[in-house]
Amino acid sequence: MKRPLKGHSGCELILKGSIVRKVSSNPEYNIRLVNQANKQALYKHDAICTPAVLDIGEKNGLAYFDMEYIRGVSFADYCNMGDIKTISAMIKKLISFGNCGLASDPSKKADFKDNIIVKCKSLSDFPIEIVDSVDWQLPIGSCHGDLTFENILVTEGQQLYVIDFLDSYVESSEIDCSKLMQDTFCSWSYRNKPLVPWHVLRYLNDALSSRRRYILLLINLHRILPYTTDGATKIWLENQIKRTMLKII
C-alpha cells in the first residue's frame, strides 16, 4: 500500500512498506533531484546517519529515488521532549556536519567571497555592502544545504538522521550552521506550532552565533521571501530580516 508523506520541497513523497520514494515535482527539477540523491548516497559521518539510497531512476518523465524509511521525530519536536544536555550534544554533532562527509581534507579552507557576492546580487534589496565586513575563508566540506530542524530526525535510540539534502551555492559547514540559526534565532520550524522551546533555542543560538553566520542567515531569509505567498508568513519573514540585520550592523 502506498501512502503520501509530508514534504517541503514540492516533490512528492510516497511511503511503500519500508521504502520512501521521492519524485521530482517537474521535469526541470529532475537534474537537481538526482544530484540530491547522489549527495545523500555519498554522505558519510561517524556520528550522523542518512537514509540509504536504494535506487535512482526516471518514470513518466520524472526523476525519482528510493530510500529507506526512518521512523523518528523531527528535531523540532524533540526539542520540546528531550533534556537540554542531550540536545546540546546533538547540536555539537551537527555543527561538525560539513567538516566530514565528502571532504578529502576537512582542514582545508577556500575563499568563497565571489560565490557570496554573486548570490547576494541575485537577491532583491540585499544590503551587499555587509559582505565586506567579514572573512569568507570557509572550511571545505559536504554541506546538507537545508539543515533545518524539520530535516533532522531523532530515532528512539537518539540516533540523528538528516534528510532532504539540497544543492548549495557554497559547499561548507558554515552554510549548515547558518541554516540551523534559521531555527535557533528565527524559530522557523515553530512558525506554525503552538509550543516553542525558547530556552533551548536561545541556548543553542549562543553556541552558533557569529557575524558571518548572521550574514549567511540573512541571505537565507532574503532567498525565501520571494517564494512566500502567505501574507502572515511574509510579514513574519520581513520581521526576521529586520531582527537579523540588527545583529550585523
Short mmCIF file of C-alpha atoms in Angstrom, two decimals:
data_model
loop_
_atom_site.label_atom_id
_atom_site.label_comp_id
_atom_site.label_asym_id
_atom_site.label_seq_id
_atom_site.Cartn_x
_atom_site.Cartn_y
_atom_site.Cartn_z
CA MET A 1 0.00 0.00 0.00
CA LYS A 2 1.32 3.44 -0.93
CA ARG A 3 0.89 6.40 1.39
CA PRO A 4 1.81 10.06 0.72
CA LEU A 5 4.20 11.71 3.16
CA LYS A 6 4.55 15.37 4.04
CA GLY A 7 7.37 17.21 2.29
CA HIS A 8 8.53 20.82 1.92
CA SER A 9 10.40 20.85 -1.42
CA GLY A 10 7.40 20.48 -3.74
CA CYS A 11 8.46 16.93 -4.61
CA GLU A 12 6.12 14.02 -3.97
CA LEU A 13 7.00 11.61 -1.17
CA ILE A 14 5.41 8.16 -1.19
CA LEU A 15 5.79 5.52 1.53
CA LYS A 16 5.54 1.89 0.47
CA GLY A 17 6.38 -0.53 3.26
CA SER A 18 9.90 0.28 4.46
CA ILE A 19 10.78 2.35 1.37
CA VAL A 20 10.19 6.05 0.67
CA ARG A 21 10.12 7.24 -2.94
CA LYS A 22 10.85 10.90 -3.65
CA VAL A 23 9.57 12.04 -7.07
CA SER A 24 10.59 15.21 -8.90
CA SER A 25 7.97 17.98 -8.95
CA ASN A 26 8.53 18.60 -12.68
CA PRO A 27 10.95 17.58 -15.48
CA GLU A 28 13.00 20.76 -14.99
CA TYR A 29 13.74 19.64 -11.41
CA ASN A 30 15.00 16.19 -12.48
CA ILE A 31 18.71 17.01 -12.51
CA ARG A 32 18.54 18.67 -9.09
CA LEU A 33 16.72 15.67 -7.60
CA VAL A 34 19.31 13.23 -8.96
CA ASN A 35 22.12 15.43 -7.60
CA GLN A 36 20.42 15.46 -4.20
CA ALA A 37 20.10 11.67 -4.26
CA ASN A 38 23.79 11.26 -5.11
CA LYS A 39 24.74 13.72 -2.38
CA GLN A 40 22.72 11.72 0.13
CA ALA A 41 24.15 8.41 -1.07
CA LEU A 42 27.77 9.59 -0.82
CA TYR A 43 27.46 11.25 2.59
CA LYS A 44 29.43 9.57 5.38
CA HIS A 45 29.72 10.60 9.03
CA ASP A 46 30.74 8.70 12.15
CA ALA A 47 28.00 10.23 14.33
CA ILE A 48 25.19 11.23 11.93
CA CYS A 49 23.29 8.95 9.55
CA THR A 50 21.19 9.48 6.44
CA PRO A 51 18.64 7.08 4.90
CA ALA A 52 20.29 4.66 2.48
CA VAL A 53 19.58 5.41 -1.19
CA LEU A 54 18.29 2.18 -2.76
CA ASP A 55 17.53 3.18 -6.34
CA ILE A 56 17.64 6.20 -8.67
CA GLY A 57 15.59 6.28 -11.87
CA GLU A 58 13.02 8.01 -14.05
CA LYS A 59 9.36 7.21 -14.71
CA ASN A 60 6.86 9.10 -16.88
CA GLY A 61 9.43 11.81 -17.46
CA LEU A 62 10.02 12.46 -13.76
CA ALA A 63 13.17 11.51 -11.84
CA TYR A 64 12.82 9.64 -8.57
CA PHE A 65 14.91 7.93 -5.96
CA ASP A 66 14.04 5.30 -3.35
CA MET A 67 15.43 5.38 0.18
CA GLU A 68 14.92 3.52 3.43
CA TYR A 69 12.15 4.79 5.72
CA ILE A 70 13.41 6.05 9.08
CA ARG A 71 10.98 6.11 11.99
CA GLY A 72 11.63 9.04 14.30
CA VAL A 73 10.56 12.51 15.39
CA SER A 74 11.78 15.77 13.93
CA PHE A 75 14.46 17.61 15.86
CA ALA A 76 11.95 20.46 16.18
CA ASP A 77 9.61 18.21 18.15
CA TYR A 78 12.48 16.59 20.07
CA CYS A 79 13.50 20.00 21.44
CA ASN A 80 10.17 20.02 23.29
CA MET A 81 10.78 16.49 24.63
CA GLY A 82 14.49 15.96 25.33
CA ASP A 83 16.76 17.39 28.03
CA ILE A 84 18.95 20.34 27.13
CA LYS A 85 22.22 18.46 27.81
CA THR A 86 21.37 15.79 25.23
CA ILE A 87 20.07 18.36 22.76
CA SER A 88 23.27 20.40 23.11
CA ALA A 89 25.39 17.30 22.41
CA MET A 90 23.35 16.66 19.27
CA ILE A 91 23.88 20.22 18.04
CA LYS A 92 27.64 19.82 18.51
CA LYS A 93 27.49 16.80 16.18
CA LEU A 94 25.51 18.82 13.65
CA ILE A 95 27.95 21.73 13.74
CA SER A 96 30.72 19.34 12.67
CA PHE A 97 28.44 18.01 9.91
CA GLY A 98 30.02 19.73 6.93
CA ASN A 99 33.61 19.11 8.02
CA CYS A 100 33.28 15.40 7.38
CA GLY A 101 31.43 13.53 4.66
CA LEU A 102 32.67 14.30 1.17
CA ALA A 103 35.68 16.43 2.10
CA SER A 104 39.02 14.79 1.24
CA ASP A 105 40.81 17.08 3.67
CA PRO A 106 38.42 18.78 6.13
CA SER A 107 41.19 21.08 7.43
CA LYS A 108 41.36 22.91 4.08
CA LYS A 109 39.65 26.24 3.51
CA ALA A 110 38.76 28.24 0.43
CA ASP A 111 37.77 31.84 -0.29
CA PHE A 112 34.05 31.82 -1.16
CA LYS A 113 33.60 35.60 -1.33
CA ASP A 114 32.89 35.60 -5.09
CA ASN A 115 30.16 32.96 -4.62
CA ILE A 116 28.64 35.02 -1.81
CA ILE A 117 28.62 38.22 -3.88
CA VAL A 118 27.01 36.50 -6.88
CA LYS A 119 24.28 35.11 -4.61
CA CYS A 120 23.65 38.45 -2.91
CA LYS A 121 23.35 40.25 -6.28
CA SER A 122 20.56 37.85 -7.22
CA LEU A 123 18.51 38.89 -4.18
CA SER A 124 16.19 41.87 -4.18
CA ASP A 125 17.12 44.74 -1.82
CA PHE A 126 20.00 42.84 -0.20
CA PRO A 127 22.50 45.17 1.58
CA ILE A 128 25.52 43.82 -0.31
CA GLU A 129 27.94 46.20 1.47
CA ILE A 130 27.86 43.98 4.57
CA VAL A 131 29.68 41.21 2.68
CA ASP A 132 32.97 43.11 3.01
CA SER A 133 32.71 43.14 6.80
CA VAL A 134 33.84 39.51 7.35
CA ASP A 135 36.40 36.99 6.10
CA TRP A 136 34.99 34.45 3.63
CA GLN A 137 37.73 31.85 4.02
CA LEU A 138 35.43 28.93 4.87
CA PRO A 139 36.07 25.25 5.64
CA ILE A 140 35.53 22.98 2.63
CA GLY A 141 33.23 20.01 3.17
CA SER A 142 29.96 18.36 2.35
CA CYS A 143 27.01 20.65 3.00
CA HIS A 144 23.45 19.48 3.60
CA GLY A 145 22.09 22.69 2.11
CA ASP A 146 18.79 22.87 4.05
CA LEU A 147 19.67 21.85 7.60
CA THR A 148 16.54 23.00 9.40
CA PHE A 149 15.16 21.26 12.50
CA GLU A 150 12.44 19.77 10.27
CA ASN A 151 15.07 17.97 8.17
CA ILE A 152 16.69 16.26 11.15
CA LEU A 153 15.17 13.10 12.61
CA VAL A 154 15.83 11.63 16.05
CA THR A 155 15.15 7.92 16.43
CA GLU A 156 14.00 6.16 19.60
CA GLY A 157 17.65 5.30 20.31
CA GLN A 158 18.57 9.03 19.93
CA GLN A 159 20.38 8.49 16.65
CA LEU A 160 20.43 11.53 14.36
CA TYR A 161 19.39 11.22 10.72
CA VAL A 162 19.48 14.04 8.19
CA ILE A 163 17.08 14.08 5.23
CA ASP A 164 16.15 16.27 2.22
CA PHE A 165 19.60 17.31 1.01
CA LEU A 166 19.77 20.33 -1.31
CA ASP A 167 22.43 21.76 -3.59
CA SER A 168 24.07 24.90 -2.24
CA TYR A 169 25.83 27.96 -3.67
CA VAL A 170 28.62 27.28 -1.15
CA GLU A 171 29.63 23.77 -0.02
CA SER A 172 30.71 24.46 3.55
CA SER A 173 29.65 23.69 7.10
CA GLU A 174 29.08 27.43 7.60
CA ILE A 175 26.01 27.20 5.38
CA ASP A 176 24.57 24.46 7.58
CA CYS A 177 25.35 26.36 10.77
CA SER A 178 23.56 29.44 9.43
CA LYS A 179 20.62 27.26 8.39
CA LEU A 180 20.40 25.90 11.95
CA MET A 181 20.23 29.53 13.10
CA GLN A 182 17.12 29.93 10.97
CA ASP A 183 15.59 27.83 13.75
CA THR A 184 17.63 28.83 16.81
CA PHE A 185 17.37 32.58 16.12
CA CYS A 186 14.24 32.87 13.95
CA SER A 187 12.33 29.77 15.19
CA TRP A 188 11.48 28.86 11.55
CA SER A 189 10.32 25.30 12.26
CA TYR A 190 7.99 26.59 15.01
CA ARG A 191 6.27 29.32 12.98
CA ASN A 192 3.06 27.25 12.84
CA LYS A 193 3.46 25.33 16.10
CA PRO A 194 1.82 26.20 19.43
CA LEU A 195 4.85 25.20 21.56
CA VAL A 196 8.20 26.91 21.09
CA PRO A 197 11.15 25.81 23.33
CA TRP A 198 12.57 29.31 23.70
CA HIS A 199 15.08 28.39 26.43
CA VAL A 200 16.56 25.66 24.20
CA LEU A 201 16.69 27.86 21.10
CA ARG A 202 18.43 30.71 22.91
CA TYR A 203 20.97 28.35 24.45
CA LEU A 204 21.76 26.73 21.10
CA ASN A 205 21.88 30.06 19.26
CA ASP A 206 24.56 31.33 21.64
CA ALA A 207 26.72 28.36 20.58
CA LEU A 208 26.17 29.03 16.87
CA SER A 209 26.28 32.82 16.69
CA SER A 210 28.87 34.73 14.66
CA ARG A 211 28.69 37.81 12.44
CA ARG A 212 29.45 35.73 9.34
CA ARG A 213 26.68 33.25 10.12
CA TYR A 214 24.18 36.07 10.67
CA ILE A 215 25.04 37.36 7.18
CA LEU A 216 24.50 33.87 5.73
CA LEU A 217 21.23 33.66 7.68
CA LEU A 218 20.17 37.00 6.15
CA ILE A 219 20.89 35.56 2.70
CA ASN A 220 18.68 32.56 3.53
CA LEU A 221 15.81 34.78 4.62
CA HIS A 222 16.03 37.02 1.55
CA ARG A 223 16.12 33.93 -0.67
CA ILE A 224 12.89 32.55 0.85
CA LEU A 225 10.93 35.81 0.79
CA PRO A 226 10.02 35.94 -2.96
CA TYR A 227 8.54 32.44 -2.80
CA THR A 228 6.26 33.28 0.12
CA THR A 229 2.61 33.56 -0.90
CA ASP A 230 1.02 33.56 2.55
CA GLY A 231 0.63 37.08 3.89
CA ALA A 232 1.25 36.22 7.53
CA THR A 233 4.43 34.28 6.70
CA LYS A 234 5.68 37.16 4.54
CA ILE A 235 5.24 39.61 7.43
CA TRP A 236 6.97 37.14 9.75
CA LEU A 237 9.93 36.84 7.35
CA GLU A 238 10.22 40.61 6.96
CA ASN A 239 10.37 40.93 10.75
CA GLN A 240 13.06 38.25 10.96
CA ILE A 241 15.11 40.07 8.32
CA LYS A 242 14.95 43.24 10.44
CA ARG A 243 15.97 41.29 13.59
CA THR A 244 18.89 39.67 11.80
CA MET A 245 20.10 42.99 10.37
CA LEU A 246 20.29 44.37 13.91
CA LYS A 247 22.79 41.61 14.73
CA ILE A 248 25.00 42.67 11.81
CA ILE A 249 25.01 46.49 11.68
#
